[in-house]
CSV table of C-alpha atoms in Angstrom, one decimal:
chain,number,residue,atom,x,y,z
J,1,MET,CA,-123.3,39.7,79.7
J,2,THR,CA,-123.0,41.3,76.7
J,3,ASP,CA,-122.6,39.7,73.9
J,4,ARG,CA,-118.9,41.4,73.9
J,5,ALA,CA,-117.9,39.8,77.1
J,6,GLU,CA,-119.5,36.4,76.1
J,7,GLN,CA,-117.3,36.4,73.4
J,8,VAL,CA,-114.2,37.4,75.0
J,9,GLU,CA,-114.9,34.7,77.3
J,10,GLN,CA,-115.2,31.9,74.6
J,11,LEU,CA,-112.2,32.9,72.8
J,12,CYS,CA,-110.3,32.4,76.5
J,13,GLU,CA,-112.2,28.8,77.0
J,14,LEU,CA,-110.8,28.0,73.2
J,15,ASP,CA,-107.2,29.0,74.1
J,16,ARG,CA,-107.3,27.2,77.1
J,17,LEU,CA,-108.4,24.2,75.3
J,18,LYS,CA,-105.5,24.8,72.7
J,19,THR,CA,-102.9,24.9,75.5
J,20,ASP,CA,-104.2,21.9,77.2
J,21,PHE,CA,-103.7,19.9,73.9
J,22,VAL,CA,-100.6,20.8,73.1
J,23,SER,CA,-99.6,20.0,76.8
J,24,SER,CA,-101.0,16.5,76.7
J,25,ALA,CA,-99.6,15.6,73.3
J,26,SER,CA,-96.5,16.8,74.4
J,27,HIS,CA,-96.6,14.5,77.2
J,28,GLU,CA,-97.5,11.6,75.0
J,29,LEU,CA,-95.0,12.0,72.4
J,30,ARG,CA,-92.3,12.3,75.5
J,31,THR,CA,-92.7,8.4,76.1
J,32,PRO,CA,-92.1,7.3,72.7
J,33,ILE,CA,-88.9,9.3,71.9
J,34,THR,CA,-87.6,8.3,75.2
J,35,SER,CA,-87.9,4.8,74.1
J,36,ILE,CA,-86.5,5.7,70.3
J,37,ARG,CA,-83.3,7.6,71.6
J,38,GLY,CA,-82.6,4.8,74.4
J,39,TYR,CA,-82.4,1.9,71.9
J,40,LEU,CA,-80.8,3.7,69.3
J,41,ASP,CA,-78.3,4.4,72.1
J,42,VAL,CA,-77.9,0.6,72.8
J,43,LEU,CA,-77.1,0.0,69.2
J,44,VAL,CA,-74.7,2.9,68.7
J,45,GLU,CA,-73.0,1.9,72.0
J,46,GLY,CA,-72.4,-1.7,70.4
J,47,GLU,CA,-74.2,-3.0,73.3
J,48,ALA,CA,-75.9,-5.4,71.4
J,49,GLY,CA,-73.2,-6.5,69.1
J,50,PRO,CA,-70.4,-4.8,67.0
J,51,MET,CA,-71.8,-2.2,64.3
J,52,THR,CA,-70.0,-1.2,61.1
J,53,ASP,CA,-69.0,2.7,60.8
J,54,GLU,CA,-71.6,3.3,58.4
J,55,GLN,CA,-74.1,1.5,60.5
J,56,ARG,CA,-73.2,3.6,63.4
J,57,SER,CA,-73.3,6.9,61.7
J,58,PHE,CA,-76.5,6.3,60.3
J,59,LEU,CA,-77.7,5.4,63.7
J,60,GLN,CA,-76.7,8.5,65.0
J,61,VAL,CA,-78.4,10.6,62.1
J,62,ALA,CA,-81.6,9.2,63.6
J,63,ASP,CA,-80.6,9.4,66.8
J,64,ARG,CA,-79.8,13.1,66.4
J,65,ASN,CA,-83.1,14.1,64.3
J,66,ALA,CA,-85.0,11.9,67.5
J,67,HIS,CA,-82.8,14.5,69.9
J,68,ARG,CA,-84.4,17.4,67.7
J,69,LEU,CA,-87.8,16.2,68.4
J,70,GLN,CA,-87.2,15.5,71.7
J,71,THR,CA,-85.9,19.1,72.0
J,72,LEU,CA,-89.3,20.5,70.1
J,73,VAL,CA,-91.4,18.8,72.6
J,74,GLU,CA,-89.8,19.7,75.7
J,75,ASP,CA,-90.1,23.3,74.3
J,76,LEU,CA,-93.7,22.9,73.4
J,77,LEU,CA,-94.3,21.5,76.8
J,78,ILE,CA,-92.4,25.0,78.6
J,79,VAL,CA,-94.6,27.3,76.3
J,80,SER,CA,-97.8,25.9,77.1
J,81,ARG,CA,-96.9,25.8,80.8
J,82,ILE,CA,-95.8,29.6,80.6
J,83,GLU,CA,-99.1,30.4,78.7
J,84,SER,CA,-101.2,28.9,81.0
J,85,GLY,CA,-99.7,30.2,83.9
J,86,ARG,CA,-98.2,26.9,85.4
J,87,LEU,CA,-94.4,27.7,84.9
J,88,GLN,CA,-92.9,26.5,88.4
J,89,LEU,CA,-89.8,27.7,89.6
J,90,SER,CA,-87.6,26.6,91.9
J,91,VAL,CA,-85.9,29.8,93.7
J,92,ARG,CA,-82.7,29.8,95.2
J,93,GLU,CA,-79.7,31.9,95.7
J,94,THR,CA,-78.2,31.8,92.2
J,95,ASP,CA,-75.1,32.9,90.7
J,96,LEU,CA,-75.6,34.4,87.6
J,97,VAL,CA,-71.6,35.1,86.6
J,98,ALA,CA,-71.4,31.1,87.7
J,99,ALA,CA,-74.2,30.1,85.4
J,100,VAL,CA,-72.7,31.8,82.6
J,101,ARG,CA,-69.5,30.4,82.7
J,102,ARG,CA,-71.2,26.9,83.2
J,103,VAL,CA,-73.2,27.7,79.8
J,104,ALA,CA,-69.9,28.9,77.9
J,105,GLU,CA,-68.1,25.6,78.7
J,106,GLY,CA,-70.9,23.7,77.9
J,107,LEU,CA,-71.6,25.8,74.4
J,108,ALA,CA,-67.4,25.2,74.0
J,109,PRO,CA,-67.6,23.0,71.1
J,110,GLN,CA,-70.2,25.1,69.0
J,111,ILE,CA,-68.2,28.3,69.8
J,112,LYS,CA,-65.0,26.6,68.6
J,113,GLN,CA,-66.6,25.2,65.5
J,114,ALA,CA,-68.3,28.6,64.4
J,115,GLU,CA,-64.7,30.3,65.0
J,116,VAL,CA,-66.3,32.5,67.5
J,117,SER,CA,-64.9,34.6,70.2
J,118,LEU,CA,-66.5,34.8,73.2
J,119,VAL,CA,-66.0,37.7,75.6
J,120,LEU,CA,-66.9,37.5,79.4
J,121,ASP,CA,-67.4,40.9,80.5
J,122,MET,CA,-68.7,40.4,84.4
J,123,PRO,CA,-68.0,41.0,88.2
J,124,GLU,CA,-66.5,37.9,90.1
J,125,SER,CA,-70.3,37.0,91.4
J,126,VAL,CA,-73.5,38.2,91.2
J,127,THR,CA,-76.2,36.3,93.4
J,128,LEU,CA,-79.6,36.7,93.1
J,129,ARG,CA,-83.0,34.9,93.9
J,130,ALA,CA,-83.7,32.8,90.9
J,131,ASP,CA,-84.8,29.1,89.3
J,132,GLU,CA,-81.0,28.2,88.3
J,133,ARG,CA,-81.8,25.7,85.9
J,134,ARG,CA,-84.2,27.8,83.8
J,135,ILE,CA,-82.2,30.6,83.9
J,136,GLU,CA,-79.4,28.6,82.5
J,137,GLN,CA,-81.8,27.5,79.9
J,138,VAL,CA,-82.0,31.5,78.8
J,139,LEU,CA,-78.5,31.5,78.8
J,140,VAL,CA,-78.3,28.7,76.7
J,141,ASN,CA,-80.7,29.8,74.2
J,142,LEU,CA,-79.3,33.6,74.2
J,143,LEU,CA,-75.5,32.6,73.8
J,144,SER,CA,-76.1,29.8,71.3
J,145,ASN,CA,-78.3,32.4,69.1
J,146,ALA,CA,-75.4,34.8,69.4
J,147,VAL,CA,-73.3,32.3,67.8
J,148,LYS,CA,-75.2,30.8,65.6
J,149,PHE,CA,-75.9,33.9,63.9
J,150,SER,CA,-72.6,35.0,64.0
J,151,PRO,CA,-70.1,35.2,61.1
J,152,ASP,CA,-66.7,33.4,61.1
J,153,GLY,CA,-64.4,34.8,63.6
J,154,GLY,CA,-67.2,37.0,64.8
J,155,LEU,CA,-67.2,38.4,68.4
J,156,VAL,CA,-69.8,37.5,71.1
J,157,ARG,CA,-69.7,39.4,74.3
J,158,VAL,CA,-71.7,38.5,77.5
J,159,GLN,CA,-71.9,41.5,80.0
J,160,VAL,CA,-73.4,41.5,83.3
J,161,VAL,CA,-73.7,44.7,85.6
J,162,GLU,CA,-75.5,45.3,88.4
J,163,ARG,CA,-77.2,48.4,89.7
J,164,ALA,CA,-79.5,49.6,92.0
J,165,GLY,CA,-80.9,46.4,92.9
J,166,VAL,CA,-81.5,45.5,89.3
J,167,VAL,CA,-79.1,42.8,87.3
J,168,ARG,CA,-78.2,43.0,83.9
J,169,LEU,CA,-77.4,40.8,81.2
J,170,GLY,CA,-76.5,42.0,77.8
J,171,VAL,CA,-75.7,39.4,74.8
J,172,THR,CA,-74.0,41.1,71.9
J,173,ASP,CA,-73.3,39.4,68.5
J,174,GLN,CA,-71.9,41.2,65.1
J,175,GLY,CA,-74.0,38.8,63.4
J,176,ILE,CA,-76.8,39.2,60.5
J,177,GLY,CA,-78.9,41.3,62.5
J,178,MET,CA,-82.6,41.9,61.8
J,179,PRO,CA,-84.9,44.5,60.7
J,180,GLU,CA,-86.6,46.5,63.3
J,181,LYS,CA,-90.3,44.9,62.5
J,182,ASP,CA,-88.6,41.4,63.0
J,183,VAL,CA,-87.6,43.0,66.4
J,184,ARG,CA,-90.9,43.6,67.5
J,185,ARG,CA,-92.0,40.1,66.9
J,186,LEU,CA,-89.0,38.4,68.3
J,187,PHE,CA,-90.3,37.4,71.0
J,188,GLU,CA,-93.6,35.8,69.7
J,189,LYS,CA,-93.7,32.0,69.7
J,190,PHE,CA,-93.0,30.0,66.3
J,191,PHE,CA,-91.9,33.8,65.0
J,192,ARG,CA,-88.3,33.8,63.0
J,193,SER,CA,-86.5,36.6,61.7
J,194,THR,CA,-86.7,36.9,57.9
J,195,THR,CA,-82.7,37.5,57.9
J,196,ALA,CA,-82.5,34.0,59.3
J,197,THR,CA,-84.8,32.0,57.1
J,198,GLU,CA,-83.7,33.8,54.1
J,199,ARG,CA,-80.3,31.8,55.3
J,200,SER,CA,-82.0,28.6,56.3
J,201,ILE,CA,-80.4,28.9,59.7
J,202,PRO,CA,-82.6,26.1,61.6
J,203,GLY,CA,-84.9,27.2,64.8
J,204,THR,CA,-88.2,26.7,65.9
J,205,GLY,CA,-88.6,30.1,66.7
J,206,LEU,CA,-89.6,29.3,70.3
J,207,GLY,CA,-86.6,29.9,71.9
J,208,LEU,CA,-87.2,33.5,72.8
J,209,ALA,CA,-90.8,32.9,73.3
J,210,ILE,CA,-89.4,30.4,76.4
J,211,CYS,CA,-86.7,33.1,77.4
J,212,LYS,CA,-89.3,35.8,77.6
J,213,GLY,CA,-91.8,33.3,79.8
J,214,ILE,CA,-89.3,32.5,82.2
J,215,VAL,CA,-87.5,36.0,82.8
J,216,GLU,CA,-91.1,37.2,83.3
J,217,ALA,CA,-91.9,34.4,85.6
J,218,HIS,CA,-89.0,35.9,87.7
J,219,GLY,CA,-90.1,39.4,87.9
J,220,GLY,CA,-87.9,40.6,84.9
J,221,SER,CA,-87.9,41.8,81.3
J,222,ILE,CA,-86.2,40.9,77.9
J,223,SER,CA,-85.7,43.3,75.3
J,224,ALA,CA,-83.7,43.3,71.9
J,225,THR,CA,-82.2,45.6,69.7
J,226,SER,CA,-80.4,44.9,66.0
J,227,ALA,CA,-79.2,46.2,62.8
J,228,VAL,CA,-79.3,44.2,59.6
J,229,GLY,CA,-75.5,43.0,58.7
J,230,GLU,CA,-74.6,44.8,62.1
J,231,GLY,CA,-75.5,42.6,65.0
J,232,THR,CA,-77.9,42.3,67.9
J,233,THR,CA,-78.1,42.9,71.7
J,234,MET,CA,-80.1,40.9,73.6
J,235,THR,CA,-80.6,42.7,77.0
J,236,VAL,CA,-82.2,40.8,80.3
J,237,GLU,CA,-82.9,42.6,83.5
J,238,LEU,CA,-83.8,40.4,86.7
J,239,PRO,CA,-84.4,41.8,89.9
J,240,ARG,CA,-81.6,41.6,92.3
J,241,ALA,CA,-83.7,40.5,95.6
J,242,ASP,CA,-87.1,40.7,97.0
J,243,GLN,CA,-88.7,38.3,94.5
J,244,GLU,CA,-91.7,36.3,94.5
J,245,GLU,CA,-90.7,32.9,95.9
J,246,SER,CA,-92.0,30.9,93.4
J,247,ARG,CA,-95.1,30.5,91.0
F,1,MET,CA,-72.4,-4.7,99.5
F,2,THR,CA,-70.5,-4.5,96.8
F,3,MET,CA,-71.1,-6.2,93.7
F,4,GLU,CA,-67.3,-7.0,93.4
F,5,SER,CA,-67.1,-8.8,96.8
F,6,ASP,CA,-70.8,-10.6,96.7
F,7,GLN,CA,-71.2,-14.0,95.4
F,8,SER,CA,-74.4,-13.8,94.0
F,9,PRO,CA,-75.3,-11.0,91.4
F,10,PRO,CA,-77.2,-8.1,93.3
F,11,THR,CA,-80.9,-8.0,92.2
F,12,VAL,CA,-82.6,-4.8,91.2
F,13,LEU,CA,-86.4,-4.4,91.2
F,14,VAL,CA,-87.3,-2.2,88.1
F,15,ALA,CA,-91.2,-1.3,88.1
F,16,ASP,CA,-92.0,1.2,84.8
F,17,ASP,CA,-95.5,0.6,83.2
F,18,GLU,CA,-93.7,1.4,79.7
F,19,PRO,CA,-92.9,-2.3,78.8
F,20,ASP,CA,-90.2,-0.7,76.4
F,21,ILE,CA,-88.6,1.0,78.6
F,22,LEU,CA,-88.3,-1.5,80.9
F,23,ASP,CA,-87.0,-4.1,78.5
F,24,LEU,CA,-84.3,-1.6,78.0
F,25,VAL,CA,-83.6,-1.0,81.7
F,26,ARG,CA,-83.5,-5.0,81.8
F,27,PHE,CA,-81.4,-5.2,79.5
F,28,ARG,CA,-78.4,-2.6,80.2
F,29,LEU,CA,-78.5,-3.6,83.8
F,30,GLU,CA,-77.9,-7.4,83.0
F,31,ARG,CA,-75.5,-6.1,80.8
F,32,GLU,CA,-73.9,-4.8,84.2
F,33,GLY,CA,-74.2,-8.4,85.9
F,34,MET,CA,-77.4,-7.1,88.0
F,35,GLN,CA,-80.1,-9.6,88.1
F,36,VAL,CA,-83.4,-7.9,87.1
F,37,VAL,CA,-87.0,-8.5,88.4
F,38,ALA,CA,-89.5,-6.5,86.4
F,39,ALA,CA,-92.6,-5.2,87.3
F,40,ARG,CA,-95.3,-3.5,85.1
F,41,ASP,CA,-97.5,-1.6,87.9
F,42,GLY,CA,-97.3,-0.6,91.8
F,43,ARG,CA,-99.0,-4.0,93.0
F,44,GLU,CA,-96.7,-6.0,91.0
F,45,ALA,CA,-93.8,-4.3,92.1
F,46,LEU,CA,-94.7,-4.4,96.1
F,47,GLU,CA,-95.4,-7.9,95.7
F,48,LEU,CA,-92.1,-8.9,93.6
F,49,ALA,CA,-90.2,-6.3,96.2
F,50,ARG,CA,-91.3,-8.8,99.0
F,51,GLU,CA,-90.8,-11.7,97.8
F,52,HIS,CA,-87.3,-11.2,96.5
F,53,ARG,CA,-86.0,-8.6,98.7
F,54,PRO,CA,-84.1,-7.0,95.8
F,55,ASP,CA,-80.9,-5.0,96.7
F,56,VAL,CA,-82.0,-2.2,95.1
F,57,CYS,CA,-85.7,-1.0,93.9
F,58,VAL,CA,-86.1,1.6,90.7
F,59,LEU,CA,-89.7,2.5,91.0
F,60,ASP,CA,-91.7,5.1,88.5
F,61,VAL,CA,-93.9,7.4,90.3
F,62,MET,CA,-96.5,7.3,87.7
F,63,MET,CA,-97.9,4.0,87.5
F,64,PRO,CA,-101.1,2.1,87.6
F,65,LYS,CA,-102.9,0.3,90.4
F,66,LEU,CA,-100.6,1.7,92.9
F,67,SER,CA,-98.1,4.8,92.5
F,68,GLY,CA,-94.6,4.8,93.1
F,69,LEU,CA,-94.9,6.8,95.9
F,70,GLU,CA,-97.6,4.6,97.8
F,71,VAL,CA,-95.4,1.5,97.0
F,72,LEU,CA,-92.6,3.1,98.6
F,73,SER,CA,-94.7,4.0,101.7
F,74,ARG,CA,-95.8,0.5,101.9
F,75,LEU,CA,-92.3,-0.9,101.6
F,76,ARG,CA,-91.0,1.5,104.2
F,77,ARG,CA,-94.4,0.7,107.0
F,78,ASP,CA,-93.5,-3.2,106.8
F,79,PRO,CA,-90.4,-4.2,108.9
F,80,GLN,CA,-89.5,-6.8,106.3
F,81,THR,CA,-88.9,-4.4,103.7
F,82,ALA,CA,-88.6,-0.9,105.5
F,83,GLU,CA,-84.5,-1.0,104.5
F,84,LEU,CA,-85.1,-1.8,101.1
F,85,ARG,CA,-82.7,0.5,99.2
F,86,VAL,CA,-85.3,2.7,96.7
F,87,ILE,CA,-84.4,5.1,93.8
F,88,MET,CA,-87.7,6.9,92.3
F,89,LEU,CA,-88.1,7.8,88.4
F,90,THR,CA,-89.9,10.7,88.0
F,91,ALA,CA,-91.0,13.2,85.2
F,92,ARG,CA,-89.5,17.1,85.8
F,93,ALA,CA,-93.3,18.1,85.9
F,94,GLN,CA,-93.6,16.3,89.2
F,95,GLU,CA,-90.9,17.8,91.1
F,96,SER,CA,-92.6,18.8,94.2
F,97,ASP,CA,-93.4,14.6,94.2
F,98,VAL,CA,-89.7,14.1,94.5
F,99,GLU,CA,-89.9,16.1,98.0
F,100,ASP,CA,-93.1,14.1,98.7
F,101,GLY,CA,-90.7,11.0,97.9
F,102,PHE,CA,-87.9,11.8,99.9
F,103,ASP,CA,-90.4,12.7,103.1
F,104,SER,CA,-91.5,8.9,102.5
F,105,GLY,CA,-87.9,7.9,102.6
F,106,ALA,CA,-86.8,7.1,99.3
F,107,ASP,CA,-82.8,6.8,99.3
F,108,ASP,CA,-82.5,8.7,95.6
F,109,TYR,CA,-84.3,9.8,92.3
F,110,ILE,CA,-83.9,10.3,88.7
F,111,ILE,CA,-85.5,13.0,86.8
F,112,LYS,CA,-86.7,11.4,83.1
F,113,PRO,CA,-85.2,11.3,80.7
F,114,PHE,CA,-82.4,10.0,82.2
F,115,SER,CA,-79.4,8.6,80.2
F,116,PRO,CA,-78.9,5.0,80.9
F,117,GLN,CA,-75.4,5.9,82.0
F,118,GLU,CA,-77.4,8.1,85.0
F,119,LEU,CA,-79.6,4.7,85.7
F,120,ARG,CA,-76.2,3.0,86.2
F,121,GLN,CA,-74.4,4.9,88.1
F,122,ARG,CA,-77.2,5.6,90.6
F,123,VAL,CA,-77.8,2.1,90.9
F,124,ARG,CA,-74.4,1.4,91.7
F,125,ALA,CA,-74.1,4.0,94.5
F,126,GLN,CA,-76.9,2.3,96.0
F,127,LEU,CA,-75.5,-0.8,95.6
F,128,VAL,CA,-72.2,0.0,97.4
F,129,ARG,CA,-73.4,1.7,99.9
């Protein structure tokens, strides 16, 4: 074996070890977080005795942060699964349009709070073979990003079109956008656009890396176009049929 | 059997190797008026199930000594316990195990992390069946 081949092999092994480490660390973090949230919930619900409003609101802050931690841990687990090729899909007939509606409904409070108008430009239904839960995860990510980066009163448009066996989903916002150099790195894990960090908009930089992993596991692709101060469009393309059953 | 019509409170066996989770589940189900029998591993779960014949068993899949699925299949093989209602608790990553669980005769399953309300509802659903 040449030196170079050996080096490559060592690096790959190192990368596998790192992925394994992230995966087991995340598993170990899960249980205590579940416990913390469960006990906080008992207290907040007043099941262990009455709470003053202030006590309850402090516990809610603790729970909100535990929830953040839990989301981060779950995201890290998915990223490590994607990286090690162990992301399992339960593929079945899925209506993408219905999924968009469900996700939009779930995000209604955030949409309302951000004073954003959501426009859904979709046919009655578009079915494809996909892992419904994972696809919803992608939709939650894209829609909540669009809302998060929108100005008050901004417009978010979701478009679904089907053509020649390809289903295309577009999510367009009129938000802060980002420069071309950021667009190129947008799907790298932990990468955050300068326009987001400058404004201290919270985020982990994992959401779009996860979206990319999920979409690609479905045999599809994801891309972005953006202009600073004008907005961003995220485009997902998924094959309509003849997909792999599962991975 | 329904909780409303029954004189004695329904008995629920809960098996989980995480003591903090076990205590929490016990606290919440007891507040619902149920009597809770707790087991910290699969073997204990099997013994307590045979001894108490609970109305519902809630078994974690991942447990030391005997896995939840193994407990389930032993319960089903024994005519004395074959009819017990069993709910499996499982992590998202073991969803294929869940299908195995249905094959070995679980009545329901709950995916972790679950909300206390969800657990309560699923246990109740088994009690009124």
